[in-house]
mmCIF file of C-alpha atoms in Angstrom:
data_model
loop_
_atom_site.group_PDB
_atom_site.id
_atom_site.type_symbol
_atom_site.label_atom_id
_atom_site.label_comp_id
_atom_site.label_asym_id
_atom_site.label_seq_id
_atom_site.Cartn_x
_atom_site.Cartn_y
_atom_site.Cartn_z
ATOM 1 C CA MET A 502 -102.310 20.593 -255.653
ATOM 2 C CA ALA A 503 -103.820 23.985 -254.861
ATOM 3 C CA THR A 504 -107.031 25.046 -256.590
ATOM 4 C CA ASN A 505 -109.400 27.992 -256.468
ATOM 5 C CA GLU A 506 -111.433 26.031 -253.906
ATOM 6 C CA ASN A 507 -108.752 26.917 -251.335
ATOM 7 C CA LEU A 508 -109.589 30.615 -251.632
ATOM 8 C CA PRO A 509 -112.739 32.398 -250.425
ATOM 9 C CA PRO A 510 -115.147 33.519 -253.218
ATOM 10 C CA ASN A 511 -114.570 37.226 -252.503
ATOM 11 C CA VAL A 512 -110.786 36.733 -252.852
ATOM 12 C CA ILE A 513 -111.266 34.854 -256.131
ATOM 13 C CA ARG A 514 -113.374 37.698 -257.506
ATOM 14 C CA GLN A 515 -110.769 40.263 -256.477
ATOM 15 C CA LEU A 516 -107.910 38.254 -257.957
ATOM 16 C CA ALA A 517 -109.794 37.661 -261.196
ATOM 17 C CA LYS A 518 -110.198 41.435 -261.518
ATOM 18 C CA GLU A 519 -106.520 42.099 -260.812
ATOM 19 C CA LEU A 520 -105.303 39.410 -263.196
ATOM 20 C CA LYS A 521 -107.500 40.739 -265.991
ATOM 21 C CA ASN A 522 -106.092 44.198 -265.380
ATOM 22 C CA LEU A 523 -102.536 42.824 -265.509
ATOM 23 C CA ASP A 524 -103.346 41.036 -268.751
ATOM 24 C CA ASP A 525 -104.898 44.133 -270.349
ATOM 25 C CA SER A 526 -102.190 46.489 -269.105
ATOM 26 C CA PRO A 527 -99.042 44.549 -268.124
ATOM 27 C CA PRO A 528 -96.363 46.352 -266.072
ATOM 28 C CA GLU A 529 -93.173 47.207 -267.930
ATOM 29 C CA GLY A 530 -90.862 44.220 -268.173
ATOM 30 C CA ILE A 531 -93.314 41.804 -266.522
ATOM 31 C CA LYS A 532 -95.525 39.133 -268.061
ATOM 32 C CA VAL A 533 -98.023 37.369 -265.801
ATOM 33 C CA ILE A 534 -98.924 33.749 -266.533
ATOM 34 C CA VAL A 535 -102.476 33.006 -265.433
ATOM 35 C CA ASN A 536 -103.914 29.637 -264.527
ATOM 36 C CA ASP A 537 -107.699 30.030 -264.363
ATOM 37 C CA ASP A 538 -107.981 26.859 -262.268
ATOM 38 C CA ASP A 539 -105.520 28.016 -259.638
ATOM 39 C CA PHE A 540 -105.324 31.668 -258.608
ATOM 40 C CA ALA A 541 -103.458 30.633 -255.460
ATOM 41 C CA THR A 542 -100.203 30.217 -257.452
ATOM 42 C CA ILE A 543 -99.336 33.047 -259.818
ATOM 43 C CA PHE A 544 -96.328 32.921 -262.151
ATOM 44 C CA ALA A 545 -94.613 35.885 -263.779
ATOM 45 C CA ASP A 546 -91.673 36.321 -266.157
ATOM 46 C CA ILE A 547 -89.527 39.321 -265.254
ATOM 47 C CA GLU A 548 -87.103 40.908 -267.717
ATOM 48 C CA GLY A 549 -83.732 41.790 -266.252
ATOM 49 C CA PRO A 550 -83.578 45.611 -266.135
ATOM 50 C CA SER A 551 -81.089 47.244 -268.507
ATOM 51 C CA GLY A 552 -77.895 48.471 -266.911
ATOM 52 C CA THR A 553 -77.906 45.658 -264.337
ATOM 53 C CA PRO A 554 -76.080 42.293 -264.316
ATOM 54 C CA TYR A 555 -79.481 40.707 -265.052
ATOM 55 C CA GLU A 556 -79.891 42.472 -268.397
ATOM 56 C CA ASN A 557 -80.744 40.252 -271.394
ATOM 57 C CA GLY A 558 -82.253 37.604 -269.143
ATOM 58 C CA ILE A 559 -85.818 36.620 -268.246
ATOM 59 C CA PHE A 560 -86.457 35.271 -264.755
ATOM 60 C CA ARG A 561 -89.539 33.304 -263.744
ATOM 61 C CA MET A 562 -90.987 33.800 -260.290
ATOM 62 C CA LYS A 563 -94.122 32.695 -258.486
ATOM 63 C CA LEU A 564 -96.347 34.083 -255.754
ATOM 64 C CA ILE A 565 -98.112 31.618 -253.474
ATOM 65 C CA LEU A 566 -101.254 32.973 -251.822
ATOM 66 C CA SER A 567 -102.595 31.605 -248.546
ATOM 67 C CA ARG A 568 -106.276 31.121 -247.747
ATOM 68 C CA ASP A 569 -106.379 34.284 -245.633
ATOM 69 C CA PHE A 570 -104.950 36.474 -248.441
ATOM 70 C CA PRO A 571 -104.934 39.503 -248.602
ATOM 71 C CA HIS A 572 -104.702 39.744 -244.799
ATOM 72 C CA SER A 573 -101.400 37.877 -244.970
ATOM 73 C CA PRO A 574 -98.788 38.520 -247.688
ATOM 74 C CA PRO A 575 -98.046 36.026 -250.477
ATOM 75 C CA LYS A 576 -94.795 34.118 -250.440
ATOM 76 C CA GLY A 577 -92.482 34.868 -253.339
ATOM 77 C CA PHE A 578 -89.976 32.541 -255.017
ATOM 78 C CA PHE A 579 -87.749 32.673 -258.086
ATOM 79 C CA THR A 580 -87.901 29.413 -259.996
ATOM 80 C CA THR A 581 -85.041 30.598 -262.239
ATOM 81 C CA LYS A 582 -81.645 30.442 -260.527
ATOM 82 C CA ILE A 583 -80.315 33.915 -259.874
ATOM 83 C CA PHE A 584 -77.334 35.383 -257.993
ATOM 84 C CA HIS A 585 -78.838 38.137 -255.823
ATOM 85 C CA PRO A 586 -78.394 39.184 -252.177
ATOM 86 C CA ASN A 587 -82.126 39.144 -251.416
ATOM 87 C CA ILE A 588 -82.908 35.858 -253.155
ATOM 88 C CA ALA A 589 -81.896 32.634 -251.452
ATOM 89 C CA THR A 590 -80.343 29.714 -253.308
ATOM 90 C CA SER A 591 -83.727 28.012 -252.808
ATOM 91 C CA GLY A 592 -85.352 30.919 -254.704
ATOM 92 C CA GLU A 593 -87.102 32.494 -251.699
ATOM 93 C CA ILE A 594 -87.468 36.276 -251.995
ATOM 94 C CA CYS A 595 -86.723 38.544 -249.052
ATOM 95 C CA VAL A 596 -88.329 41.961 -249.440
ATOM 96 C CA ASN A 597 -90.098 44.069 -246.810
ATOM 97 C CA THR A 598 -93.209 44.419 -248.967
ATOM 98 C CA LEU A 599 -93.801 40.679 -248.548
ATOM 99 C CA LYS A 600 -93.046 40.787 -244.830
ATOM 100 C CA LYS A 601 -93.306 43.582 -242.256
ATOM 101 C CA ASP A 602 -94.434 46.271 -244.743
ATOM 102 C CA TRP A 603 -97.293 44.222 -246.126
ATOM 103 C CA ASN A 604 -100.657 45.950 -246.410
ATOM 104 C CA PRO A 605 -103.890 44.168 -247.442
ATOM 105 C CA SER A 606 -104.639 47.064 -249.797
ATOM 106 C CA LEU A 607 -101.531 46.327 -251.867
ATOM 107 C CA GLY A 608 -102.333 44.562 -255.115
ATOM 108 C CA LEU A 609 -100.439 42.054 -257.207
ATOM 109 C CA ARG A 610 -99.181 44.763 -259.561
ATOM 110 C CA HIS A 611 -97.430 46.537 -256.687
ATOM 111 C CA VAL A 612 -95.826 43.305 -255.481
ATOM 112 C CA LEU A 613 -94.495 42.433 -258.945
ATOM 113 C CA LEU A 614 -93.080 45.920 -259.479
ATOM 114 C CA VAL A 615 -91.311 45.812 -256.109
ATOM 115 C CA VAL A 616 -89.703 42.480 -256.986
ATOM 116 C CA ARG A 617 -88.459 43.834 -260.322
ATOM 117 C CA CYS A 618 -87.102 46.946 -258.572
ATOM 118 C CA LEU A 619 -85.195 44.587 -256.299
ATOM 119 C CA LEU A 620 -83.136 43.553 -259.345
ATOM 120 C CA ILE A 621 -82.208 47.205 -259.847
ATOM 121 C CA GLU A 622 -81.430 48.038 -256.223
ATOM 122 C CA PRO A 623 -80.591 45.089 -253.969
ATOM 123 C CA PHE A 624 -80.502 45.417 -250.177
ATOM 124 C CA PRO A 625 -77.390 43.572 -248.958
ATOM 125 C CA GLU A 626 -78.152 44.460 -245.311
ATOM 126 C CA SER A 627 -80.985 41.897 -245.305
ATOM 127 C CA ALA A 628 -79.304 39.276 -247.474
ATOM 128 C CA LEU A 629 -80.589 35.723 -247.838
ATOM 129 C CA ASN A 630 -77.593 34.926 -250.057
ATOM 130 C CA GLU A 631 -74.643 35.895 -247.851
ATOM 131 C CA GLN A 632 -72.026 35.475 -250.580
ATOM 132 C CA ALA A 633 -73.910 37.803 -252.927
ATOM 133 C CA GLY A 634 -74.484 40.354 -250.144
ATOM 134 C CA LYS A 635 -70.817 40.352 -249.112
ATOM 135 C CA LEU A 636 -69.562 40.720 -252.676
ATOM 136 C CA LEU A 637 -72.002 43.550 -253.365
ATOM 137 C CA LEU A 638 -70.652 45.502 -250.378
ATOM 138 C CA GLU A 639 -66.960 44.727 -250.834
ATOM 139 C CA ASN A 640 -66.369 44.163 -254.552
ATOM 140 C CA TYR A 641 -69.157 45.185 -256.883
ATOM 141 C CA GLU A 642 -67.311 44.109 -260.048
ATOM 142 C CA GLU A 643 -66.939 40.579 -258.736
ATOM 143 C CA TYR A 644 -70.585 40.530 -257.633
ATOM 144 C CA ALA A 645 -71.676 41.706 -261.079
ATOM 145 C CA ARG A 646 -69.490 39.068 -262.749
ATOM 146 C CA HIS A 647 -71.163 36.312 -260.719
ATOM 147 C CA ALA A 648 -74.632 37.710 -261.444
ATOM 148 C CA ARG A 649 -73.950 37.952 -265.191
ATOM 149 C CA LEU A 650 -72.615 34.397 -265.194
ATOM 150 C CA PHE A 651 -75.817 33.083 -263.568
ATOM 151 C CA THR A 652 -77.878 35.168 -265.992
ATOM 152 C CA GLY A 653 -76.070 33.755 -269.006
ATOM 153 C CA ILE A 654 -76.423 30.147 -267.808
ATOM 154 C CA HIS A 655 -79.865 29.976 -266.191
ATOM 155 C CA ALA A 656 -82.027 32.878 -267.382
ATOM 156 C CA LEU A 657 -84.314 32.563 -270.381
ATOM 157 C CA LYS A 658 -83.314 34.606 -273.419
ATOM 158 C CA PRO A 659 -85.674 37.283 -274.798
ATOM 159 C CA LYS A 660 -87.008 36.644 -278.277
ATOM 160 C CA ASN A 661 -85.904 39.227 -280.824
ATOM 161 C CA LYS A 662 -88.664 39.993 -283.304
ATOM 162 C CA PRO A 663 -87.276 40.930 -286.729
ATOM 163 C CA LYS A 664 -88.770 43.947 -288.422
ATOM 164 C CA ILE A 665 -91.351 42.821 -290.930
ATOM 165 C CA GLY A 666 -90.288 43.592 -294.472
ATOM 166 C CA ALA A 667 -86.782 44.674 -293.481
ATOM 167 C CA ILE A 668 -85.097 41.918 -295.456
ATOM 168 C CA SER A 669 -87.295 42.326 -298.539
ATOM 169 C CA GLU A 670 -86.824 46.108 -298.508
ATOM 170 C CA SER A 671 -83.084 45.659 -298.239
ATOM 171 C CA ASN A 672 -83.060 43.191 -301.131
ATOM 172 C CA THR A 673 -85.234 45.483 -303.236
ATOM 173 C CA ALA A 674 -82.856 48.378 -302.685
ATOM 174 C CA LEU A 675 -79.897 46.140 -303.456
ATOM 175 C CA ASN A 676 -81.486 44.866 -306.669
ATOM 176 C CA ARG A 677 -82.348 48.411 -307.681
ATOM 177 C CA ASP A 678 -78.749 49.539 -307.145
ATOM 178 C CA GLN A 679 -77.423 46.541 -309.039
ATOM 179 C CA SER A 680 -79.813 47.209 -311.928
ATOM 180 C CA ASN A 681 -78.680 50.825 -312.129
ATOM 181 C CA THR A 682 -75.048 49.702 -312.091
ATOM 182 C CA VAL A 683 -75.650 47.184 -314.886
ATOM 183 C CA LEU A 684 -77.507 49.762 -316.991
ATOM 184 C CA ASN A 685 -74.699 52.277 -316.509
ATOM 185 C CA GLU A 686 -72.132 49.666 -317.486
ATOM 186 C CA ILE A 687 -74.146 48.727 -320.612
ATOM 187 C CA SER A 688 -74.519 52.403 -321.588
ATOM 188 C CA THR A 689 -70.831 53.056 -321.044
ATOM 189 C CA SER A 690 -69.848 49.925 -322.904
ATOM 190 C CA SER A 691 -72.151 50.743 -325.845
ATOM 191 C CA ALA A 692 -70.875 54.294 -326.028
ATOM 192 C CA SER A 693 -67.307 53.073 -325.934
ATOM 193 C CA LYS A 694 -67.922 50.628 -328.759
ATOM 194 C CA ALA A 695 -69.835 53.173 -330.879
ATOM 195 C CA PHE A 696 -67.648 56.210 -330.348
ATOM 196 C CA GLY A 697 -64.310 54.788 -329.301
ATOM 197 C CA SER A 698 -62.567 55.144 -325.961
ATOM 198 C CA ASN A 699 -59.760 57.513 -327.003
ATOM 199 C CA LEU A 700 -61.324 60.980 -327.084
ATOM 200 C CA GLN A 701 -58.478 63.438 -327.071
ATOM 201 C CA ASP A 702 -60.157 66.646 -328.286
ATOM 202 C CA GLN A 703 -63.482 67.642 -326.698
ATOM 203 C CA ASN A 704 -64.253 69.932 -329.661
ATOM 204 C CA THR A 705 -64.060 67.013 -332.090
ATOM 205 C CA ALA A 706 -67.162 64.829 -332.227
ATOM 206 C CA PRO A 707 -66.719 61.045 -331.966
ATOM 207 C CA SER A 708 -66.712 58.931 -335.068
ATOM 208 C CA ALA A 709 -69.717 56.741 -335.877
ATOM 209 C CA VAL A 710 -70.285 53.734 -338.071
ATOM 210 C CA LEU A 711 -73.030 54.411 -340.647
ATOM 211 C CA GLY A 712 -73.789 51.707 -343.202
ATOM 212 C CA GLY A 713 -70.186 50.599 -343.394
ATOM 213 C CA THR A 714 -68.784 54.115 -344.021
ATOM 214 C CA SER A 715 -66.836 56.271 -341.634
ATOM 215 C CA ALA A 716 -68.327 59.664 -340.798
ATOM 216 C CA VAL A 717 -67.165 62.676 -338.806
ATOM 217 C CA VAL A 718 -69.506 65.256 -337.272
ATOM 218 C CA LYS A 719 -68.072 68.751 -337.169
ATOM 219 C CA LYS A 720 -68.897 71.084 -334.295
ATOM 220 C CA ASP A 721 -71.077 73.517 -336.283
ATOM 221 C CA GLY A 722 -71.384 71.707 -339.608
ATOM 222 C CA PRO A 723 -73.193 68.856 -341.330
ATOM 223 C CA LEU A 724 -72.176 65.255 -341.369
ATOM 224 C CA THR A 725 -69.207 64.721 -343.720
ATOM 225 C CA VAL A 726 -68.694 61.285 -345.247
ATOM 226 C CA LYS A 727 -65.195 60.000 -345.740
ATOM 227 C CA GLY A 728 -64.271 57.394 -348.337
ATOM 228 C CA PRO A 729 -65.939 56.266 -351.583
ATOM 229 C CA VAL A 730 -69.609 55.350 -351.733
ATOM 230 C CA ASP A 731 -70.685 52.193 -353.557
ATOM 231 C CA LYS A 732 -71.800 53.353 -357.079
ATOM 232 C CA LYS A 733 -74.200 50.460 -357.577
ATOM 233 C CA LYS A 734 -76.028 51.321 -354.344
ATOM 234 C CA MET A 735 -76.309 54.971 -355.407
ATOM 235 C CA ASP A 736 -77.769 53.981 -358.838
ATOM 236 C CA ALA A 737 -80.266 51.675 -357.151
ATOM 237 C CA ARG A 738 -81.393 54.476 -354.832
ATOM 238 C CA LYS A 739 -81.838 56.896 -357.793
ATOM 239 C CA LYS A 740 -84.001 54.385 -359.656
ATOM 240 C CA SER A 741 -86.133 53.893 -356.550
ATOM 241 C CA LEU A 742 -86.641 57.648 -356.272
ATOM 242 C CA LYS A 743 -87.686 57.926 -359.969
ATOM 243 C CA ARG A 744 -90.406 55.372 -359.400
ATOM 244 C CA LEU A 745 -92.004 57.491 -356.657
#
């Protein structure tokens, strides 16, 4: 098992700096997984770029550094199965940045970004997966179908974070609307019971029930009482008034 002891101290210091930078400011769509005991093997989770057959999938890859890094390039592998012209069925990655175009001044960030760009723009001319390369050149729809199938089966699924408070806000609004509806129904029901539901003439005020007697309110006049008033109640009221 590889450990930091396999790398020279100056390389360890440089890698520690780069990994901290990647942790503080990760590249878009890439999450680096750091093992402090082994900088020689670096893992990263790469989000499938939108608009590609790898969308909605997360693919894990690893970079293996040799003892003479950065003078020699790291070796790259996908540990997640993926259907791609430049990625072998074994997971080995074929990209010029990790081969003839390697430069010791290139950092890990650059390597990871190049690999993610490879998911956006494959190079079928230098295919490690011949079937994927041939389909990409001859029948893109069939190539994309294969790639989406592999993505759906093997790739990790991104975690969707729900918006905090979205459910409670929705319920609050719903409760508020229901309360308003109930209040309106109560008001309408009460009005209907008090005034009656058959209002034919807008100029005629609704009838009301006052102490067991029927009353009608005229448009510009006082309240007129219909029907006889209990004589005993009237006498009792007069006596009460005389006492005051």
